[in-house]
Amino acid sequence: MEEQLKPHQAERGQKSTLVGIAVNIGLVLVKGTAGWLGNSYALIADAMESATDIVTSIFVWVGLRTAARAPDHNHPYGHGKAEPLAAIVVAFALVGAAILIAVQSIQNIRIPHETPAPFTLAVLAGVVIVKEVLFRCVAQVGHETESSAVKADAWHHRSDAITSLTAFVGISVALIGGPGYESADDWAALLASGFIIYNAYHIFRPSFGEIMDETPEGDWQQELQTLAMTVPEVKGIDKFRVRKTGFEYFVDLHVRVPGNLTVSQGHDIAHAVKAAILDARPAVYDVLVHIEPV
């Protein structure tokens, strides 16, 4: 069962990523053109953020394809680490985009320019709606597949929605305030860069933890320990470790059994513990059981 799980999850993640790429290509053209014609750097910055979405989504797509590859001689534990690595690439790309937007915004604040055109507000309102819907759809796929790369891709869409929303507010202030408020558009872009960096950290932290074999979130570790204790002759658990690699989990545990059992009996108990965990959690790819006599 677990051998069929990973390709299915990777395929769902790849499809959601391709949809995001297609949407972002359209948004880059719309936002870039509207920003240029409407004299709005916040909208142009928004288009730049969508452009980075396209590049990073390609990295996510490649990472998901790589993570779904079967183990081989050089990678006996599979290629799952490619998935959080792709998420980390997304995080660094977001930081780079945020810095670029912040620098250009500061330059525009110092140089007076014309007030953005009113029609840019309608464009931004549509972008916010599209991006928020896309975020929710991709985030749902990320949650169901437990993919850090897909979750990162979702948060990239959310950051785009945030930059569009701040741009909407900034342009509104510039239009309502009139002369003297032209730079509100640029201040909005500068504020958006801060939100983007925050989202980058939100993406980076769990992905880096996965690379470092950090204990996965959730309370199912206690569930699996309790499950192991239901196997006959298991008297306790000495150690229990879980690490996530791509779409799969690897479990290592030490179980205490009576010291008078034969090697064959201990072997059978280890297999029973492993089978119980694999049946309960299909996402677990392998279980290594060490027998401790008591």
mmCIF file of C-alpha atoms in Angstrom:
data_model
loop_
_atom_site.group_PDB
_atom_site.id
_atom_site.type_symbol
_atom_site.label_atom_id
_atom_site.label_comp_id
_atom_site.label_asym_id
_atom_site.label_seq_id
_atom_site.Cartn_x
_atom_site.Cartn_y
_atom_site.Cartn_z
ATOM 1 C CA MET A 1 0.000 0.000 0.000
ATOM 2 C CA GLU A 2 2.759 2.459 0.911
ATOM 3 C CA GLU A 3 4.441 1.918 -2.465
ATOM 4 C CA GLN A 4 1.336 3.303 -4.175
ATOM 5 C CA LEU A 5 0.935 6.250 -1.834
ATOM 6 C CA LYS A 6 3.949 8.313 -2.814
ATOM 7 C CA PRO A 7 3.348 8.502 -6.597
ATOM 8 C CA HIS A 8 -0.299 9.437 -5.966
ATOM 9 C CA GLN A 9 0.683 12.247 -3.599
ATOM 10 C CA ALA A 10 3.433 13.502 -5.899
ATOM 11 C CA GLU A 11 1.044 13.511 -8.855
ATOM 12 C CA ARG A 12 -1.516 15.606 -6.954
ATOM 13 C CA GLY A 13 1.198 18.035 -5.906
ATOM 14 C CA GLN A 14 2.536 18.320 -9.453
ATOM 15 C CA LYS A 15 -0.934 19.022 -10.861
ATOM 16 C CA SER A 16 -1.615 21.782 -8.324
ATOM 17 C CA THR A 17 1.808 23.282 -9.078
ATOM 18 C CA LEU A 18 1.176 23.302 -12.836
ATOM 19 C CA VAL A 19 -2.168 25.029 -12.293
ATOM 20 C CA GLY A 20 -0.387 27.675 -10.223
ATOM 21 C CA ILE A 21 2.205 28.201 -12.959
ATOM 22 C CA ALA A 22 -0.491 28.694 -15.593
ATOM 23 C CA VAL A 23 -2.388 31.187 -13.419
ATOM 24 C CA ASN A 24 0.780 33.130 -12.585
ATOM 25 C CA ILE A 25 1.781 33.461 -16.238
ATOM 26 C CA GLY A 26 -1.548 35.167 -16.887
ATOM 27 C CA LEU A 27 -1.240 37.355 -13.789
ATOM 28 C CA VAL A 28 2.277 38.525 -14.682
ATOM 29 C CA LEU A 29 1.018 39.758 -18.047
ATOM 30 C CA VAL A 30 -2.075 41.422 -16.578
ATOM 31 C CA LYS A 31 -0.380 43.039 -13.565
ATOM 32 C CA GLY A 32 2.742 44.092 -15.444
ATOM 33 C CA THR A 33 0.754 45.726 -18.244
ATOM 34 C CA ALA A 34 -1.703 47.393 -15.839
ATOM 35 C CA GLY A 35 1.121 48.647 -13.633
ATOM 36 C CA TRP A 36 2.999 50.137 -16.568
ATOM 37 C CA LEU A 37 -0.060 51.759 -18.142
ATOM 38 C CA GLY A 38 -1.494 52.803 -14.761
ATOM 39 C CA ASN A 39 1.780 54.242 -13.368
ATOM 40 C CA SER A 40 1.760 51.930 -10.323
ATOM 41 C CA TYR A 41 5.040 50.510 -9.052
ATOM 42 C CA ALA A 42 3.165 48.540 -6.403
ATOM 43 C CA LEU A 43 1.390 46.703 -9.218
ATOM 44 C CA ILE A 44 4.646 46.212 -11.113
ATOM 45 C CA ALA A 45 6.207 44.865 -7.904
ATOM 46 C CA ASP A 46 3.229 42.559 -7.615
ATOM 47 C CA ALA A 47 3.920 41.306 -11.141
ATOM 48 C CA MET A 48 7.549 40.685 -10.179
ATOM 49 C CA GLU A 49 6.370 38.631 -7.203
ATOM 50 C CA SER A 50 4.187 36.558 -9.513
ATOM 51 C CA ALA A 51 7.174 36.060 -11.810
ATOM 52 C CA THR A 52 9.154 34.595 -8.925
ATOM 53 C CA ASP A 53 6.125 32.393 -8.258
ATOM 54 C CA ILE A 54 6.572 30.877 -11.707
ATOM 55 C CA VAL A 55 10.270 30.171 -11.221
ATOM 56 C CA THR A 56 9.883 28.718 -7.747
ATOM 57 C CA SER A 57 6.860 26.654 -8.781
ATOM 58 C CA ILE A 58 9.041 25.060 -11.442
ATOM 59 C CA PHE A 59 11.528 24.160 -8.697
ATOM 60 C CA VAL A 60 8.670 22.710 -6.647
ATOM 61 C CA TRP A 61 7.479 20.660 -9.622
ATOM 62 C CA VAL A 62 10.983 19.283 -10.208
ATOM 63 C CA GLY A 63 11.373 18.598 -6.482
ATOM 64 C CA LEU A 64 8.115 16.662 -6.363
ATOM 65 C CA ARG A 65 9.059 14.582 -9.392
ATOM 66 C CA THR A 66 12.449 13.819 -7.874
ATOM 67 C CA ALA A 67 10.995 12.971 -4.457
ATOM 68 C CA ALA A 68 8.623 10.460 -6.062
ATOM 69 C CA ARG A 69 11.464 8.437 -7.563
ATOM 70 C CA ALA A 70 11.988 4.983 -6.099
ATOM 71 C CA PRO A 71 15.042 4.218 -3.929
ATOM 72 C CA ASP A 72 18.166 3.180 -5.822
ATOM 73 C CA HIS A 73 21.679 1.992 -5.056
ATOM 74 C CA ASN A 74 22.955 5.484 -4.235
ATOM 75 C CA HIS A 75 19.782 6.583 -2.438
ATOM 76 C CA PRO A 76 18.545 3.597 -0.418
ATOM 77 C CA TYR A 77 16.203 5.832 1.606
ATOM 78 C CA GLY A 78 14.689 7.302 -1.543
ATOM 79 C CA HIS A 79 14.822 10.837 -2.933
ATOM 80 C CA GLY A 80 12.359 12.427 -0.529
ATOM 81 C CA LYS A 81 14.753 15.149 0.665
ATOM 82 C CA ALA A 82 14.358 16.814 -2.728
ATOM 83 C CA GLU A 83 10.881 17.877 -1.624
ATOM 84 C CA PRO A 84 11.849 20.064 1.390
ATOM 85 C CA LEU A 85 14.880 21.296 -0.579
ATOM 86 C CA ALA A 86 12.469 22.656 -3.178
ATOM 87 C CA ALA A 87 10.545 24.420 -0.414
ATOM 88 C CA ILE A 88 13.769 26.023 0.849
ATOM 89 C CA VAL A 89 14.493 27.283 -2.679
ATOM 90 C CA VAL A 90 11.042 28.912 -2.626
ATOM 91 C CA ALA A 91 11.845 30.599 0.689
ATOM 92 C CA PHE A 92 15.126 32.082 -0.559
ATOM 93 C CA ALA A 93 13.489 33.211 -3.798
ATOM 94 C CA LEU A 94 10.856 35.049 -1.752
ATOM 95 C CA VAL A 95 13.540 36.822 0.262
ATOM 96 C CA GLY A 96 15.310 37.866 -2.940
ATOM 97 C CA ALA A 97 12.072 39.206 -4.427
ATOM 98 C CA ALA A 98 11.283 41.082 -1.200
ATOM 99 C CA ILE A 99 14.693 42.764 -1.146
ATOM 100 C CA LEU A 100 14.362 43.790 -4.796
ATOM 101 C CA ILE A 101 10.895 45.239 -4.187
ATOM 102 C CA ALA A 102 12.036 47.080 -1.031
ATOM 103 C CA VAL A 103 15.033 48.696 -2.752
ATOM 104 C CA GLN A 104 12.982 49.859 -5.724
ATOM 105 C CA SER A 105 10.198 51.121 -3.443
ATOM 106 C CA ILE A 106 12.619 53.272 -1.441
ATOM 107 C CA GLN A 107 13.998 54.737 -4.659
ATOM 108 C CA ASN A 108 10.491 55.575 -5.864
ATOM 109 C CA ILE A 109 9.553 57.162 -2.526
ATOM 110 C CA ARG A 110 12.478 59.565 -2.887
ATOM 111 C CA ILE A 111 11.544 60.489 -6.467
ATOM 112 C CA PRO A 112 8.144 62.209 -7.020
ATOM 113 C CA HIS A 113 5.911 60.583 -9.632
ATOM 114 C CA GLU A 114 2.352 60.617 -10.920
ATOM 115 C CA THR A 115 -0.616 59.185 -9.019
ATOM 116 C CA PRO A 116 -1.576 55.646 -10.148
ATOM 117 C CA ALA A 117 -4.611 55.325 -12.424
ATOM 118 C CA PRO A 118 -7.936 54.342 -10.775
ATOM 119 C CA PHE A 119 -8.414 51.289 -13.005
ATOM 120 C CA THR A 120 -5.465 49.587 -11.267
ATOM 121 C CA LEU A 121 -7.720 49.078 -8.231
ATOM 122 C CA ALA A 122 -10.056 46.823 -10.204
ATOM 123 C CA VAL A 123 -7.095 44.787 -11.432
ATOM 124 C CA LEU A 124 -5.775 44.375 -7.894
ATOM 125 C CA ALA A 125 -9.161 43.392 -6.496
ATOM 126 C CA GLY A 126 -9.408 40.613 -9.069
ATOM 127 C CA VAL A 127 -5.851 39.460 -8.338
ATOM 128 C CA VAL A 128 -6.517 39.230 -4.599
ATOM 129 C CA ILE A 129 -9.557 37.033 -5.187
ATOM 130 C CA VAL A 130 -7.781 34.755 -7.679
ATOM 131 C CA LYS A 131 -4.690 34.367 -5.504
ATOM 132 C CA GLU A 132 -6.609 33.684 -2.306
ATOM 133 C CA VAL A 133 -8.671 30.992 -4.030
ATOM 134 C CA LEU A 134 -5.474 29.478 -5.461
ATOM 135 C CA PHE A 135 -3.830 29.574 -2.026
ATOM 136 C CA ARG A 136 -6.703 27.708 -0.419
ATOM 137 C CA CYS A 137 -6.798 25.041 -3.139
ATOM 138 C CA VAL A 138 -3.039 24.405 -3.118
ATOM 139 C CA ALA A 139 -2.855 24.546 0.685
ATOM 140 C CA GLN A 140 -5.534 21.855 0.852
ATOM 141 C CA VAL A 141 -3.457 19.628 -1.425
ATOM 142 C CA GLY A 142 -0.378 20.341 0.693
ATOM 143 C CA HIS A 143 -2.243 19.406 3.870
ATOM 144 C CA GLU A 144 -3.644 16.188 2.418
ATOM 145 C CA THR A 145 -0.317 15.064 0.931
ATOM 146 C CA GLU A 146 1.750 16.373 3.876
ATOM 147 C CA SER A 147 4.096 17.961 1.344
ATOM 148 C CA SER A 148 6.279 20.813 2.589
ATOM 149 C CA ALA A 149 7.016 21.865 -1.010
ATOM 150 C CA VAL A 150 3.330 22.100 -1.922
ATOM 151 C CA LYS A 151 2.614 23.991 1.308
ATOM 152 C CA ALA A 152 5.452 26.373 0.429
ATOM 153 C CA ASP A 153 3.963 26.879 -3.022
ATOM 154 C CA ALA A 154 0.618 27.666 -1.397
ATOM 155 C CA TRP A 155 2.141 30.258 0.916
ATOM 156 C CA HIS A 156 3.858 31.834 -2.057
ATOM 157 C CA HIS A 157 0.388 32.379 -3.533
ATOM 158 C CA ARG A 158 -0.751 33.864 -0.209
ATOM 159 C CA SER A 159 2.199 36.282 -0.192
ATOM 160 C CA ASP A 160 1.184 37.382 -3.684
ATOM 161 C CA ALA A 161 -2.348 38.009 -2.427
ATOM 162 C CA ILE A 162 -0.917 40.081 0.444
ATOM 163 C CA THR A 163 1.219 42.229 -1.871
ATOM 164 C CA SER A 164 -1.836 42.812 -4.062
ATOM 165 C CA LEU A 165 -3.938 43.781 -1.047
ATOM 166 C CA THR A 166 -1.324 46.223 0.264
ATOM 167 C CA ALA A 167 -0.997 47.692 -3.223
ATOM 168 C CA PHE A 168 -4.784 48.143 -3.326
ATOM 169 C CA VAL A 169 -4.682 50.047 -0.029
ATOM 170 C CA GLY A 170 -1.704 52.151 -1.116
ATOM 171 C CA ILE A 171 -3.242 53.168 -4.428
ATOM 172 C CA SER A 172 -6.555 53.932 -2.694
ATOM 173 C CA VAL A 173 -4.751 56.272 -0.281
ATOM 174 C CA ALA A 174 -2.940 57.960 -3.176
ATOM 175 C CA LEU A 175 -6.174 58.495 -5.107
ATOM 176 C CA ILE A 176 -8.197 59.709 -2.113
ATOM 177 C CA GLY A 177 -5.422 61.869 -0.671
ATOM 178 C CA GLY A 178 -4.604 63.547 -3.963
ATOM 179 C CA PRO A 179 -1.447 65.652 -4.453
ATOM 180 C CA GLY A 180 1.211 64.832 -1.885
ATOM 181 C CA TYR A 181 0.078 61.248 -1.448
ATOM 182 C CA GLU A 182 1.538 59.838 -4.646
ATOM 183 C CA SER A 183 4.154 57.812 -2.759
ATOM 184 C CA ALA A 184 1.493 55.868 -0.805
ATOM 185 C CA ASP A 185 1.650 53.347 -3.629
ATOM 186 C CA ASP A 186 5.381 52.850 -3.033
ATOM 187 C CA TRP A 187 4.994 52.670 0.742
ATOM 188 C CA ALA A 188 2.499 49.879 0.137
ATOM 189 C CA ALA A 189 5.054 47.985 -1.946
ATOM 190 C CA LEU A 190 7.647 48.474 0.813
ATOM 191 C CA LEU A 191 5.214 47.131 3.420
ATOM 192 C CA ALA A 192 4.451 44.168 1.178
ATOM 193 C CA SER A 193 8.144 43.248 1.076
ATOM 194 C CA GLY A 194 8.040 42.800 4.857
ATOM 195 C CA PHE A 195 5.083 40.439 4.579
ATOM 196 C CA ILE A 196 6.905 38.462 1.905
ATOM 197 C CA ILE A 197 9.942 37.964 4.143
ATOM 198 C CA TYR A 198 7.671 36.804 6.958
ATOM 199 C CA ASN A 199 6.091 34.246 4.641
ATOM 200 C CA ALA A 200 9.561 33.134 3.533
ATOM 201 C CA TYR A 201 10.409 32.298 7.131
ATOM 202 C CA HIS A 202 7.075 30.512 7.490
ATOM 203 C CA ILE A 203 8.094 28.318 4.547
ATOM 204 C CA PHE A 204 11.753 27.876 5.484
ATOM 205 C CA ARG A 205 11.390 26.823 9.119
ATOM 206 C CA PRO A 206 9.478 23.518 8.734
ATOM 207 C CA SER A 207 11.369 22.596 5.553
ATOM 208 C CA PHE A 208 14.735 23.084 7.249
ATOM 209 C CA GLY A 209 13.467 21.045 10.193
ATOM 210 C CA GLU A 210 12.610 18.200 7.828
ATOM 211 C CA ILE A 211 16.080 18.338 6.279
ATOM 212 C CA MET A 212 17.534 18.119 9.804
ATOM 213 C CA ASP A 213 15.302 15.107 10.637
ATOM 214 C CA GLU A 214 13.307 17.084 13.186
ATOM 215 C CA THR A 215 10.487 15.185 14.882
ATOM 216 C CA PRO A 216 7.363 15.705 12.735
ATOM 217 C CA GLU A 217 4.441 17.670 14.116
ATOM 218 C CA GLY A 218 1.361 15.894 15.392
ATOM 219 C CA ASP A 219 0.448 13.536 18.219
ATOM 220 C CA TRP A 220 0.446 10.334 16.199
ATOM 221 C CA GLN A 221 3.865 9.383 17.607
ATOM 222 C CA GLN A 222 2.157 8.614 20.916
ATOM 223 C CA GLU A 223 -0.487 6.677 18.988
ATOM 224 C CA LEU A 224 2.152 4.435 17.401
ATOM 225 C CA GLN A 225 3.870 3.813 20.736
ATOM 226 C CA THR A 226 0.544 2.762 22.223
ATOM 227 C CA LEU A 227 -0.065 0.554 19.201
ATOM 228 C CA ALA A 228 3.320 -1.166 19.628
ATOM 229 C CA MET A 229 2.466 -1.893 23.254
ATOM 230 C CA THR A 230 -0.584 -3.914 22.145
ATOM 231 C CA VAL A 231 1.653 -6.565 20.551
ATOM 232 C CA PRO A 232 1.924 -9.627 22.866
ATOM 233 C CA GLU A 233 5.156 -9.851 24.908
ATOM 234 C CA VAL A 234 6.017 -6.169 24.391
ATOM 235 C CA LYS A 235 6.641 -4.803 27.897
ATOM 236 C CA GLY A 236 7.654 -1.254 27.098
ATOM 237 C CA ILE A 237 9.265 1.208 24.698
ATOM 238 C CA ASP A 238 12.841 2.393 25.302
ATOM 239 C CA LYS A 239 13.295 4.716 22.330
ATOM 240 C CA PHE A 240 10.977 5.964 19.612
ATOM 241 C CA ARG A 241 12.179 8.110 16.711
ATOM 242 C CA VAL A 242 10.306 9.363 13.661
ATOM 243 C CA ARG A 243 11.640 11.349 10.721
ATOM 244 C CA LYS A 244 9.955 12.567 7.571
ATOM 245 C CA THR A 245 11.542 12.151 4.163
ATOM 246 C CA GLY A 246 9.473 13.655 1.376
ATOM 247 C CA PHE A 247 6.033 12.072 1.469
ATOM 248 C CA GLU A 248 7.036 9.237 3.777
ATOM 249 C CA TYR A 249 7.974 8.588 7.391
ATOM 250 C CA PHE A 250 10.650 6.325 8.822
ATOM 251 C CA VAL A 251 10.202 4.949 12.343
ATOM 252 C CA ASP A 252 12.915 3.560 14.633
ATOM 253 C CA LEU A 253 12.018 2.110 18.039
ATOM 254 C CA HIS A 254 13.418 -0.084 20.793
ATOM 255 C CA VAL A 255 10.902 -2.443 22.419
ATOM 256 C CA ARG A 256 11.419 -4.295 25.691
ATOM 257 C CA VAL A 257 10.539 -7.998 25.744
ATOM 258 C CA PRO A 258 11.100 -10.817 28.274
ATOM 259 C CA GLY A 259 14.752 -11.876 28.285
ATOM 260 C CA ASN A 260 13.933 -15.606 28.220
ATOM 261 C CA LEU A 261 12.465 -15.485 24.700
ATOM 262 C CA THR A 262 14.304 -17.170 21.850
ATOM 263 C CA VAL A 263 15.866 -15.199 18.992
ATOM 264 C CA SER A 264 13.128 -16.510 16.709
ATOM 265 C CA GLN A 265 10.402 -15.306 19.069
ATOM 266 C CA GLY A 266 12.018 -11.878 19.337
ATOM 267 C CA HIS A 267 12.190 -11.745 15.554
ATOM 268 C CA ASP A 268 8.473 -12.537 15.271
ATOM 269 C CA ILE A 269 7.602 -9.818 17.805
ATOM 270 C CA ALA A 270 9.623 -7.237 15.858
ATOM 271 C CA HIS A 271 7.759 -8.133 12.677
ATOM 272 C CA ALA A 272 4.410 -7.934 14.487
ATOM 273 C CA VAL A 273 5.230 -4.439 15.779
ATOM 274 C CA LYS A 274 6.314 -3.333 12.320
ATOM 275 C CA ALA A 275 3.179 -4.749 10.676
ATOM 276 C CA ALA A 276 0.908 -3.079 13.248
ATOM 277 C CA ILE A 277 2.461 0.345 12.614
ATOM 278 C CA LEU A 278 2.450 -0.001 8.814
ATOM 279 C CA ASP A 279 -1.218 -1.037 8.856
ATOM 280 C CA ALA A 280 -2.178 1.894 11.100
ATOM 281 C CA ARG A 281 -0.179 4.523 9.211
ATOM 282 C CA PRO A 282 0.207 3.904 5.451
ATOM 283 C CA ALA A 283 2.401 7.011 5.175
ATOM 284 C CA VAL A 284 5.072 5.166 7.194
ATOM 285 C CA TYR A 285 7.431 3.639 4.644
ATOM 286 C CA ASP A 286 9.605 1.543 6.949
ATOM 287 C CA VAL A 287 9.912 0.596 10.625
ATOM 288 C CA LEU A 288 13.153 -0.520 12.252
ATOM 289 C CA VAL A 289 12.528 -2.437 15.490
ATOM 290 C CA HIS A 290 15.313 -3.189 17.966
ATOM 291 C CA ILE A 291 14.611 -5.798 20.647
ATOM 292 C CA GLU A 292 15.692 -5.026 24.230
ATOM 293 C CA PRO A 293 15.552 -8.001 26.667
ATOM 294 C CA VAL A 294 14.369 -7.273 30.211
#
